[in-house]
Amino acid sequence: MELLNNPKPQPEPEVRIDPNHRISKRWRKVSDLSHPNKLKAQNTTIEIQYYNTLKKIKRDYLQPGILYFERDYRDDPTDPFLLHSFMCDQISFVLTCDFHCVMQIEYDFAVFPPIEDVLWRVGYAKELGLLIYKSRLPNLANFFEGVTSYQAPQFIHTL
């Protein structure tokens, strides 16, 4: 009778976690077969609008001699969610891909008069709710100063 009241404790199964395992780039997982809801076309459109708008920002809206940070993360394994990042003391413009493989554009600005034109150029992302205002704290100028002091010099450029 004693055995039924006090069963022998079962050993817990051993769970092994590979410390070198990394999440792969989320945007690479999207295909027309795996996501039949046209997510690949949506992501491609957002990416094209982002890069075209970024060209316009650098060519027409920023003054020559301005210092900026730009980094392409598409082949960089450090962050599975980032695709591209552009930042100066006037505007922050970042292309990301969330955990559900949906591309988003994050932005912040400080005293940047053509912001309405910039947001109009990425209207598809705005229409889908994928254009996100992400405030850089304490403010964009101080955040940019921290970025330039932290990032490697090959990612800091001058127009």
CSV table of N, CA and C in Angstrom, one decimal:
chain,number,residue,atom,x,y,z
A,1,MET,N,0.8,-1.2,0.0
A,1,MET,CA,0.0,0.0,0.0
A,1,MET,C,0.9,1.3,0.0
A,2,GLU,N,2.0,1.2,0.5
A,2,GLU,CA,2.9,2.4,0.6
A,2,GLU,C,3.4,2.8,-0.8
A,3,LEU,N,3.5,1.9,-1.7
A,3,LEU,CA,4.0,2.2,-3.1
A,3,LEU,C,2.9,3.1,-3.8
A,4,LEU,N,1.7,2.8,-3.6
A,4,LEU,CA,0.6,3.5,-4.3
A,4,LEU,C,0.5,5.0,-3.8
A,5,ASN,N,0.7,5.2,-2.5
A,5,ASN,CA,0.6,6.5,-2.0
A,5,ASN,C,1.8,7.4,-2.2
A,6,ASN,N,3.0,6.8,-2.4
A,6,ASN,CA,4.2,7.5,-2.6
A,6,ASN,C,4.9,7.0,-3.9
A,7,PRO,N,4.4,7.4,-5.0
A,7,PRO,CA,5.1,6.9,-6.3
A,7,PRO,C,6.5,7.4,-6.4
A,8,LYS,N,7.3,6.7,-7.1
A,8,LYS,CA,8.7,7.0,-7.3
A,8,LYS,C,8.7,8.2,-8.3
A,9,PRO,N,9.5,9.3,-7.9
A,9,PRO,CA,9.5,10.5,-8.8
A,9,PRO,C,10.2,10.2,-10.1
A,10,GLN,N,9.6,10.7,-11.2
A,10,GLN,CA,10.1,10.5,-12.5
A,10,GLN,C,11.2,11.5,-12.8
A,11,PRO,N,12.3,11.2,-13.4
A,11,PRO,CA,13.3,12.2,-13.8
A,11,PRO,C,12.8,13.1,-14.9
A,12,GLU,N,13.2,14.4,-14.8
A,12,GLU,CA,12.7,15.3,-15.8
A,12,GLU,C,13.5,15.1,-17.0
A,13,PRO,N,12.9,15.3,-18.2
A,13,PRO,CA,13.6,15.1,-19.5
A,13,PRO,C,14.6,16.2,-19.6
A,14,GLU,N,15.7,15.9,-20.2
A,14,GLU,CA,16.8,16.9,-20.4
A,14,GLU,C,16.6,17.6,-21.7
A,15,VAL,N,16.5,18.9,-21.6
A,15,VAL,CA,16.3,19.8,-22.8
A,15,VAL,C,17.7,20.4,-23.2
A,16,ARG,N,18.1,20.2,-24.4
A,16,ARG,CA,19.3,20.7,-24.8
A,16,ARG,C,19.1,21.9,-25.8
A,17,ILE,N,19.7,23.0,-25.5
A,17,ILE,CA,19.5,24.2,-26.4
A,17,ILE,C,20.9,24.5,-27.0
A,18,ASP,N,20.9,24.6,-28.3
A,18,ASP,CA,22.1,24.9,-29.0
A,18,ASP,C,22.4,26.4,-28.8
A,19,PRO,N,23.5,26.7,-28.2
A,19,PRO,CA,23.8,28.1,-28.0
A,19,PRO,C,24.2,28.9,-29.2
A,20,ASN,N,24.6,28.1,-30.3
A,20,ASN,CA,25.0,28.7,-31.6
A,20,ASN,C,23.8,28.9,-32.5
A,21,HIS,N,22.6,28.5,-32.1
A,21,HIS,CA,21.4,28.6,-33.0
A,21,HIS,C,21.0,30.0,-33.1
A,22,ARG,N,20.8,30.4,-34.3
A,22,ARG,CA,20.3,31.8,-34.6
A,22,ARG,C,19.0,31.8,-35.4
A,23,ILE,N,18.2,32.7,-35.2
A,23,ILE,CA,17.0,32.9,-36.0
A,23,ILE,C,17.5,33.4,-37.4
A,24,SER,N,17.0,32.8,-38.4
A,24,SER,CA,17.4,33.2,-39.8
A,24,SER,C,16.6,34.5,-40.2
A,25,LYS,N,17.1,35.1,-41.2
A,25,LYS,CA,16.4,36.4,-41.7
A,25,LYS,C,15.0,36.1,-42.0
A,26,ARG,N,14.1,36.8,-41.4
A,26,ARG,CA,12.7,36.6,-41.5
A,26,ARG,C,12.2,36.8,-43.0
A,27,TRP,N,12.7,37.8,-43.6
A,27,TRP,CA,12.2,38.1,-45.0
A,27,TRP,C,12.5,37.1,-46.0
A,28,ARG,N,13.6,36.3,-45.7
A,28,ARG,CA,14.0,35.2,-46.7
A,28,ARG,C,13.0,34.0,-46.6
A,29,LYS,N,12.3,33.9,-45.6
A,29,LYS,CA,11.4,32.8,-45.5
A,29,LYS,C,10.1,32.9,-46.3
A,30,VAL,N,9.9,34.1,-46.8
A,30,VAL,CA,8.6,34.4,-47.5
A,30,VAL,C,8.7,33.9,-49.0
A,31,SER,N,7.8,33.1,-49.4
A,31,SER,CA,7.7,32.7,-50.8
A,31,SER,C,6.2,32.6,-51.2
A,32,ASP,N,5.9,32.5,-52.4
A,32,ASP,CA,4.5,32.3,-52.8
A,32,ASP,C,3.9,31.0,-52.4
A,33,LEU,N,4.7,30.0,-52.2
A,33,LEU,CA,4.2,28.7,-51.8
A,33,LEU,C,4.0,28.7,-50.3
A,34,SER,N,4.9,29.3,-49.5
A,34,SER,CA,4.7,29.3,-48.0
A,34,SER,C,3.7,30.3,-47.5
A,35,HIS,N,3.5,31.4,-48.3
A,35,HIS,CA,2.6,32.5,-47.9
A,35,HIS,C,1.7,32.8,-49.1
A,36,PRO,N,0.6,32.0,-49.3
A,36,PRO,CA,-0.2,32.2,-50.5
A,36,PRO,C,-1.0,33.5,-50.5
A,37,ASN,N,-0.9,34.3,-49.5
A,37,ASN,CA,-1.7,35.6,-49.3
A,37,ASN,C,-1.0,36.8,-50.0
A,38,LYS,N,-0.1,36.5,-50.9
A,38,LYS,CA,0.7,37.6,-51.7
A,38,LYS,C,1.6,38.4,-50.8
A,39,LEU,N,2.1,37.8,-49.7
A,39,LEU,CA,3.0,38.5,-48.8
A,39,LEU,C,4.3,38.9,-49.5
A,40,LYS,N,4.7,38.0,-50.3
A,40,LYS,CA,6.0,38.3,-51.1
A,40,LYS,C,5.9,39.6,-51.9
A,41,ALA,N,4.8,39.7,-52.6
A,41,ALA,CA,4.5,40.9,-53.4
A,41,ALA,C,4.4,42.2,-52.6
A,42,GLN,N,3.7,42.0,-51.4
A,42,GLN,CA,3.6,43.1,-50.5
A,42,GLN,C,4.9,43.6,-50.0
A,43,ASN,N,5.8,42.6,-49.5
A,43,ASN,CA,7.1,42.9,-49.0
A,43,ASN,C,8.0,43.6,-50.1
A,44,THR,N,7.9,43.1,-51.3
A,44,THR,CA,8.7,43.6,-52.4
A,44,THR,C,8.3,45.1,-52.7
A,45,THR,N,7.0,45.3,-52.6
A,45,THR,CA,6.5,46.7,-52.9
A,45,THR,C,7.0,47.7,-51.8
A,46,ILE,N,6.9,47.2,-50.5
A,46,ILE,CA,7.4,48.1,-49.4
A,46,ILE,C,8.9,48.3,-49.5
A,47,GLU,N,9.6,47.3,-49.9
A,47,GLU,CA,11.1,47.4,-50.0
A,47,GLU,C,11.5,48.4,-51.1
A,48,ILE,N,10.8,48.3,-52.3
A,48,ILE,CA,11.1,49.2,-53.4
A,48,ILE,C,10.7,50.6,-53.0
A,49,GLN,N,9.6,50.8,-52.3
A,49,GLN,CA,9.2,52.2,-51.9
A,49,GLN,C,10.2,52.7,-50.9
A,50,TYR,N,10.7,51.9,-50.0
A,50,TYR,CA,11.7,52.3,-49.0
A,50,TYR,C,13.0,52.8,-49.7
A,51,TYR,N,13.5,52.0,-50.6
A,51,TYR,CA,14.8,52.4,-51.2
A,51,TYR,C,14.7,53.6,-52.2
A,52,ASN,N,13.6,53.7,-52.9
A,52,ASN,CA,13.3,54.8,-53.7
A,52,ASN,C,13.2,56.1,-52.9
A,53,THR,N,12.5,56.0,-51.8
A,53,THR,CA,12.3,57.2,-50.9
A,53,THR,C,13.7,57.6,-50.3
A,54,LEU,N,14.5,56.6,-49.9
A,54,LEU,CA,15.8,56.8,-49.3
A,54,LEU,C,16.7,57.6,-50.3
A,55,LYS,N,16.6,57.2,-51.6
A,55,LYS,CA,17.4,57.9,-52.6
A,55,LYS,C,17.0,59.3,-52.7
A,56,LYS,N,15.7,59.5,-52.7
A,56,LYS,CA,15.1,60.9,-52.8
A,56,LYS,C,15.6,61.7,-51.6
A,57,ILE,N,15.5,61.1,-50.4
A,57,ILE,CA,16.0,61.9,-49.2
A,57,ILE,C,17.4,62.3,-49.3
A,58,LYS,N,18.3,61.4,-49.7
A,58,LYS,CA,19.7,61.7,-49.8
A,58,LYS,C,20.0,62.7,-50.9
A,59,ARG,N,19.3,62.6,-52.0
A,59,ARG,CA,19.6,63.4,-53.2
A,59,ARG,C,19.0,64.8,-53.0
A,60,ASP,N,17.8,64.9,-52.5
A,60,ASP,CA,17.1,66.2,-52.6
A,60,ASP,C,16.8,66.9,-51.3
A,61,TYR,N,16.8,66.2,-50.2
A,61,TYR,CA,16.3,66.8,-48.9
A,61,TYR,C,17.5,67.1,-47.9
A,62,LEU,N,18.6,66.4,-48.0
A,62,LEU,CA,19.6,66.7,-47.1
A,62,LEU,C,20.7,67.6,-47.7
A,63,GLN,N,21.3,68.4,-46.8
A,63,GLN,CA,22.3,69.3,-47.3
A,63,GLN,C,23.7,68.6,-47.5
A,64,PRO,N,24.5,69.0,-48.5
A,64,PRO,CA,25.8,68.4,-48.6
A,64,PRO,C,26.7,68.7,-47.4
A,65,GLY,N,27.5,67.7,-47.0
A,65,GLY,CA,28.3,67.8,-45.9
A,65,GLY,C,27.7,67.2,-44.6
A,66,ILE,N,26.5,66.8,-44.7
A,66,ILE,CA,25.8,66.2,-43.5
A,66,ILE,C,26.4,64.8,-43.2
A,67,LEU,N,26.5,64.5,-41.9
A,67,LEU,CA,27.0,63.2,-41.5
A,67,LEU,C,25.8,62.3,-41.3
A,68,TYR,N,25.9,61.1,-41.8
A,68,TYR,CA,24.8,60.1,-41.6
A,68,TYR,C,25.4,58.7,-41.4
A,69,PHE,N,24.5,57.9,-40.9
A,69,PHE,CA,24.8,56.4,-40.7
A,69,PHE,C,23.9,55.7,-41.6
A,70,GLU,N,24.5,54.7,-42.3
A,70,GLU,CA,23.8,53.9,-43.2
A,70,GLU,C,24.4,52.5,-43.2
A,71,ARG,N,23.5,51.5,-43.0
A,71,ARG,CA,24.0,50.1,-42.9
A,71,ARG,C,23.0,49.2,-43.5
A,72,ASP,N,23.5,48.3,-44.4
A,72,ASP,CA,22.7,47.2,-45.0
A,72,ASP,C,22.8,45.9,-44.2
A,73,TYR,N,21.7,45.5,-43.6
A,73,TYR,CA,21.7,44.3,-42.8
A,73,TYR,C,21.2,43.0,-43.5
A,74,ARG,N,21.0,43.1,-44.8
A,74,ARG,CA,20.4,41.9,-45.5
A,74,ARG,C,21.3,40.7,-45.4
A,75,ASP,N,22.6,40.8,-45.4
A,75,ASP,CA,23.4,39.6,-45.3
A,75,ASP,C,24.2,39.6,-44.0
A,76,ASP,N,23.8,40.4,-43.1
A,76,ASP,CA,24.4,40.5,-41.8
A,76,ASP,C,23.6,39.6,-40.8
A,77,PRO,N,24.3,38.5,-40.2
A,77,PRO,CA,23.5,37.6,-39.4
A,77,PRO,C,23.3,38.1,-37.9
A,78,THR,N,23.7,39.3,-37.6
A,78,THR,CA,23.6,39.7,-36.2
A,78,THR,C,22.1,40.0,-35.8
A,79,ASP,N,21.3,40.5,-36.7
A,79,ASP,CA,19.9,40.8,-36.4
A,79,ASP,C,19.0,40.2,-37.4
A,80,PRO,N,18.1,39.3,-37.0
A,80,PRO,CA,17.2,38.7,-38.0
A,80,PRO,C,16.1,39.5,-38.5
A,81,PHE,N,15.9,40.7,-37.9
A,81,PHE,CA,14.7,41.5,-38.2
A,81,PHE,C,15.0,42.8,-39.0
A,82,LEU,N,16.3,43.2,-39.0
A,82,LEU,CA,16.7,44.4,-39.7
A,82,LEU,C,17.1,44.1,-41.2
A,83,LEU,N,16.7,45.0,-42.1
A,83,LEU,CA,17.1,44.9,-43.5
A,83,LEU,C,18.1,46.1,-43.8
A,84,HIS,N,17.7,47.3,-43.4
A,84,HIS,CA,18.4,48.5,-43.7
A,84,HIS,C,18.2,49.5,-42.7
A,85,SER,N,19.2,50.4,-42.4
A,85,SER,CA,19.0,51.4,-41.5
A,85,SER,C,19.7,52.7,-42.0
A,86,PHE,N,19.0,53.8,-42.0
A,86,PHE,CA,19.6,55.1,-42.4
A,86,PHE,C,19.2,56.1,-41.3
A,87,MET,N,20.2,56.9,-40.9
A,87,MET,CA,20.0,57.8,-39.8
A,87,MET,C,20.9,59.0,-39.9
A,88,CYS,N,20.4,60.2,-39.7
A,88,CYS,CA,21.2,61.4,-39.5
A,88,CYS,C,20.5,62.2,-38.4
A,89,ASP,N,21.0,63.4,-38.1
A,89,ASP,CA,20.4,64.1,-37.0
A,89,ASP,C,19.0,64.7,-37.3
A,90,GLN,N,18.5,64.6,-38.6
A,90,GLN,CA,17.2,65.1,-38.9
A,90,GLN,C,16.2,64.0,-39.1
A,91,ILE,N,16.6,62.8,-39.6
A,91,ILE,CA,15.6,61.8,-39.9
A,91,ILE,C,16.2,60.4,-39.6
A,92,SER,N,15.4,59.5,-39.1
A,92,SER,CA,15.7,58.1,-39.0
A,92,SER,C,14.8,57.3,-39.9
A,93,PHE,N,15.3,56.4,-40.7
A,93,PHE,CA,14.5,55.7,-41.7
A,93,PHE,C,15.0,54.2,-41.7
A,94,VAL,N,14.2,53.3,-41.2
A,94,VAL,CA,14.7,51.9,-41.0
A,94,VAL,C,13.7,50.9,-41.6
A,95,LEU,N,14.2,50.0,-42.3
A,95,LEU,CA,13.4,48.9,-42.9
A,95,LEU,C,13.6,47.6,-42.1
A,96,THR,N,12.5,47.1,-41.5
A,96,THR,CA,12.5,45.9,-40.7
A,96,THR,C,11.6,44.9,-41.2
A,97,CYS,N,11.7,43.7,-40.7
A,97,CYS,CA,10.8,42.6,-41.0
A,97,CYS,C,10.4,41.9,-39.7
A,98,ASP,N,9.1,41.9,-39.3
A,98,ASP,CA,8.8,41.4,-38.0
A,98,ASP,C,8.8,39.9,-38.0
A,99,PHE,N,8.4,39.3,-36.8
A,99,PHE,CA,8.5,37.9,-36.6
A,99,PHE,C,7.6,37.1,-37.5
A,100,HIS,N,6.5,37.8,-38.0
A,100,HIS,CA,5.5,37.2,-38.9
A,100,HIS,C,5.9,37.4,-40.4
A,101,CYS,N,7.1,37.8,-40.7
A,101,CYS,CA,7.7,38.0,-42.0
A,101,CYS,C,7.1,39.1,-42.8
A,102,VAL,N,6.5,40.1,-42.1
A,102,VAL,CA,5.9,41.3,-42.7
A,102,VAL,C,6.9,42.5,-42.6
A,103,MET,N,7.2,43.1,-43.7
A,103,MET,CA,8.1,44.2,-43.7
A,103,MET,C,7.4,45.5,-43.2
A,104,GLN,N,8.2,46.3,-42.5
A,104,GLN,CA,7.7,47.5,-41.9
A,104,GLN,C,8.7,48.6,-42.1
A,105,ILE,N,8.3,49.8,-42.1
A,105,ILE,CA,9.2,51.0,-42.2
A,105,ILE,C,9.0,51.8,-40.9
A,106,GLU,N,10.1,52.0,-40.2
A,106,GLU,CA,10.1,52.8,-38.9
A,106,GLU,C,10.7,54.1,-39.2
A,107,TYR,N,10.2,55.2,-38.7
A,107,TYR,CA,10.8,56.5,-39.0
A,107,TYR,C,10.7,57.4,-37.7
A,108,ASP,N,11.5,58.4,-37.7
A,108,ASP,CA,11.5,59.4,-36.7
A,108,ASP,C,12.1,60.6,-37.4
A,109,PHE,N,11.7,61.8,-37.0
A,109,PHE,CA,12.3,63.0,-37.6
A,109,PHE,C,12.3,64.1,-36.6
A,110,ALA,N,13.2,65.1,-36.8
A,110,ALA,CA,13.4,66.3,-36.0
A,110,ALA,C,13.7,67.4,-36.9
A,111,VAL,N,12.8,68.4,-37.0
A,111,VAL,CA,12.9,69.6,-37.8
A,111,VAL,C,13.3,69.2,-39.2
A,112,PHE,N,12.4,68.4,-39.8
A,112,PHE,CA,12.6,67.9,-41.2
A,112,PHE,C,11.3,68.3,-42.0
A,113,PRO,N,11.3,69.5,-42.6
A,113,PRO,CA,10.1,70.0,-43.3
A,113,PRO,C,9.5,69.1,-44.4
A,114,PRO,N,10.3,68.4,-45.2
A,114,PRO,CA,9.7,67.5,-46.2
A,114,PRO,C,9.2,66.2,-45.7
A,115,ILE,N,8.9,66.1,-44.4
A,115,ILE,CA,8.5,64.8,-43.9
A,115,ILE,C,7.1,64.3,-44.6
A,116,GLU,N,6.3,65.2,-44.9
A,116,GLU,CA,5.0,64.8,-45.5
A,116,GLU,C,5.2,64.2,-46.9
A,117,ASP,N,6.2,64.7,-47.6
A,117,ASP,CA,6.5,64.1,-48.9
A,117,ASP,C,7.1,62.8,-48.8
A,118,VAL,N,8.0,62.6,-47.8
A,118,VAL,CA,8.6,61.3,-47.5
A,118,VAL,C,7.5,60.3,-47.2
A,119,LEU,N,6.6,60.6,-46.3
A,119,LEU,CA,5.6,59.7,-45.9
A,119,LEU,C,4.6,59.4,-47.1
A,120,TRP,N,4.4,60.4,-47.9
A,120,TRP,CA,3.6,60.1,-49.1
A,120,TRP,C,4.2,59.1,-50.0
A,121,ARG,N,5.5,59.2,-50.1
A,121,ARG,CA,6.3,58.2,-51.0
A,121,ARG,C,6.2,56.8,-50.6
A,122,VAL,N,6.0,56.6,-49.3
A,122,VAL,CA,5.8,55.2,-48.8
A,122,VAL,C,4.4,55.0,-48.4
A,123,GLY,N,3.5,55.4,-49.2
A,123,GLY,CA,2.1,55.4,-48.9
A,123,GLY,C,1.5,54.0,-48.9
A,124,TYR,N,2.1,53.1,-49.6
A,124,TYR,CA,1.5,51.7,-49.6
A,124,TYR,C,1.7,51.1,-48.2
A,125,ALA,N,2.9,51.3,-47.6
A,125,ALA,CA,3.1,50.8,-46.2
A,125,ALA,C,2.2,51.6,-45.2
A,126,LYS,N,2.0,52.9,-45.5
A,126,LYS,CA,1.2,53.6,-44.6
A,126,LYS,C,-0.3,53.2,-44.7
A,127,GLU,N,-0.7,52.8,-45.9
A,127,GLU,CA,-2.1,52.3,-46.1
A,127,GLU,C,-2.3,51.0,-45.4
A,128,LEU,N,-1.3,50.2,-45.3
A,128,LEU,CA,-1.4,48.9,-44.7
A,128,LEU,C,-1.1,48.9,-43.2
A,129,GLY,N,-0.8,50.1,-42.7
A,129,GLY,CA,-0.5,50.2,-41.2
A,129,GLY,C,0.9,49.7,-40.9
A,130,LEU,N,1.8,49.7,-41.9
A,130,LEU,CA,3.2,49.2,-41.7
A,130,LEU,C,4.2,50.3,-41.7
A,131,LEU,N,3.8,51.5,-41.6
A,131,LEU,CA,4.6,52.7,-41.5
A,131,LEU,C,4.5,53.2,-40.0
A,132,ILE,N,5.5,53.0,-39.3
A,132,ILE,CA,5.5,53.1,-37.8
A,132,ILE,C,6.4,54.3,-37.4
A,133,TYR,N,5.8,55.2,-36.6
A,133,TYR,CA,6.6,56.2,-36.0
A,133,TYR,C,7.2,55.7,-34.7
A,134,LYS,N,8.6,55.6,-34.7
A,134,LYS,CA,9.3,55.1,-33.6
A,134,LYS,C,10.2,56.2,-33.1
A,135,SER,N,9.8,56.7,-32.0
A,135,SER,CA,10.6,57.8,-31.4
A,135,SER,C,11.9,57.4,-30.8
A,136,ARG,N,13.0,58.1,-31.2
A,136,ARG,CA,14.3,57.8,-30.7
A,136,ARG,C,14.6,58.6,-29.4
A,137,LEU,N,14.9,58.0,-28.4
A,137,LEU,CA,15.0,58.6,-27.1
A,137,LEU,C,16.5,58.9,-26.7
A,138,PRO,N,16.8,60.0,-26.1
A,138,PRO,CA,16.0,61.0,-25.6
A,138,PRO,C,15.4,62.0,-26.7
A,139,ASN,N,16.2,62.1,-27.7
A,139,ASN,CA,15.7,62.8,-28.9
A,139,ASN,C,16.6,62.3,-30.1
A,140,LEU,N,16.2,62.6,-31.3
A,140,LEU,CA,16.9,62.0,-32.4
A,140,LEU,C,18.4,62.5,-32.5
A,141,ALA,N,18.7,63.7,-32.2
A,141,ALA,CA,20.0,64.2,-32.3
A,141,ALA,C,21.0,63.5,-31.3
A,142,ASN,N,20.5,63.3,-30.1
A,142,ASN,CA,21.3,62.6,-29.1
A,142,ASN,C,21.4,61.1,-29.4
A,143,PHE,N,20.4,60.6,-29.9
A,143,PHE,CA,20.4,59.2,-30.3
A,143,PHE,C,21.4,59.0,-31.5
A,144,PHE,N,21.4,59.9,-32.4
A,144,PHE,CA,22.3,59.8,-33.6
A,144,PHE,C,23.7,60.0,-33.1
A,145,GLU,N,24.0,60.8,-32.2
A,145,GLU,CA,25.3,61.0,-31.6
A,145,GLU,C,25.8,59.7,-31.0
A,146,GLY,N,24.9,59.0,-30.3
A,146,GLY,CA,25.3,57.7,-29.7
A,146,GLY,C,25.6,56.6,-30.7
A,147,VAL,N,24.8,56.7,-31.8
A,147,VAL,CA,25.0,55.7,-32.9
A,147,VAL,C,26.3,55.9,-33.6
A,148,THR,N,26.7,57.2,-33.8
A,148,THR,CA,28.0,57.4,-34.5
A,148,THR,C,29.2,57.1,-33.6
A,149,SER,N,29.0,57.2,-32.3
A,149,SER,CA,30.1,56.8,-31.4
A,149,SER,C,30.2,55.3,-31.2
A,150,TYR,N,29.1,54.6,-31.4
A,150,TYR,CA,29.1,53.1,-31.2
A,150,TYR,C,29.4,52.3,-32.5
A,151,GLN,N,28.9,52.8,-33.6
A,151,GLN,CA,29.0,52.0,-34.8
A,151,GLN,C,30.4,52.1,-35.4
A,152,ALA,N,30.7,51.1,-36.2
A,152,ALA,CA,32.0,51.1,-36.9
A,152,ALA,C,32.1,52.2,-37.9
A,153,PRO,N,33.3,52.8,-38.1
A,153,PRO,CA,33.5,53.9,-39.0
A,153,PRO,C,33.1,53.7,-40.5
A,154,GLN,N,33.1,52.4,-40.9
A,154,GLN,CA,32.8,52.2,-42.3
A,154,GLN,C,31.3,52.4,-42.6
A,155,PHE,N,30.5,52.6,-41.6
A,155,PHE,CA,29.0,52.8,-41.8
A,155,PHE,C,28.7,54.3,-41.6
A,156,ILE,N,29.6,55.1,-41.2
A,156,ILE,CA,29.4,56.6,-41.1
A,156,ILE,C,29.9,57.3,-42.3
A,157,HIS,N,29.0,58.0,-42.9
A,157,HIS,CA,29.3,58.7,-44.2
A,157,HIS,C,29.0,60.2,-44.2
A,158,THR,N,29.5,60.9,-45.2
A,158,THR,CA,29.2,62.3,-45.3
A,158,THR,C,28.6,62.5,-46.7
A,159,LEU,N,27.5,63.3,-46.8
A,159,LEU,CA,26.9,63.5,-48.2
A,159,LEU,C,27.9,64.4,-49.0
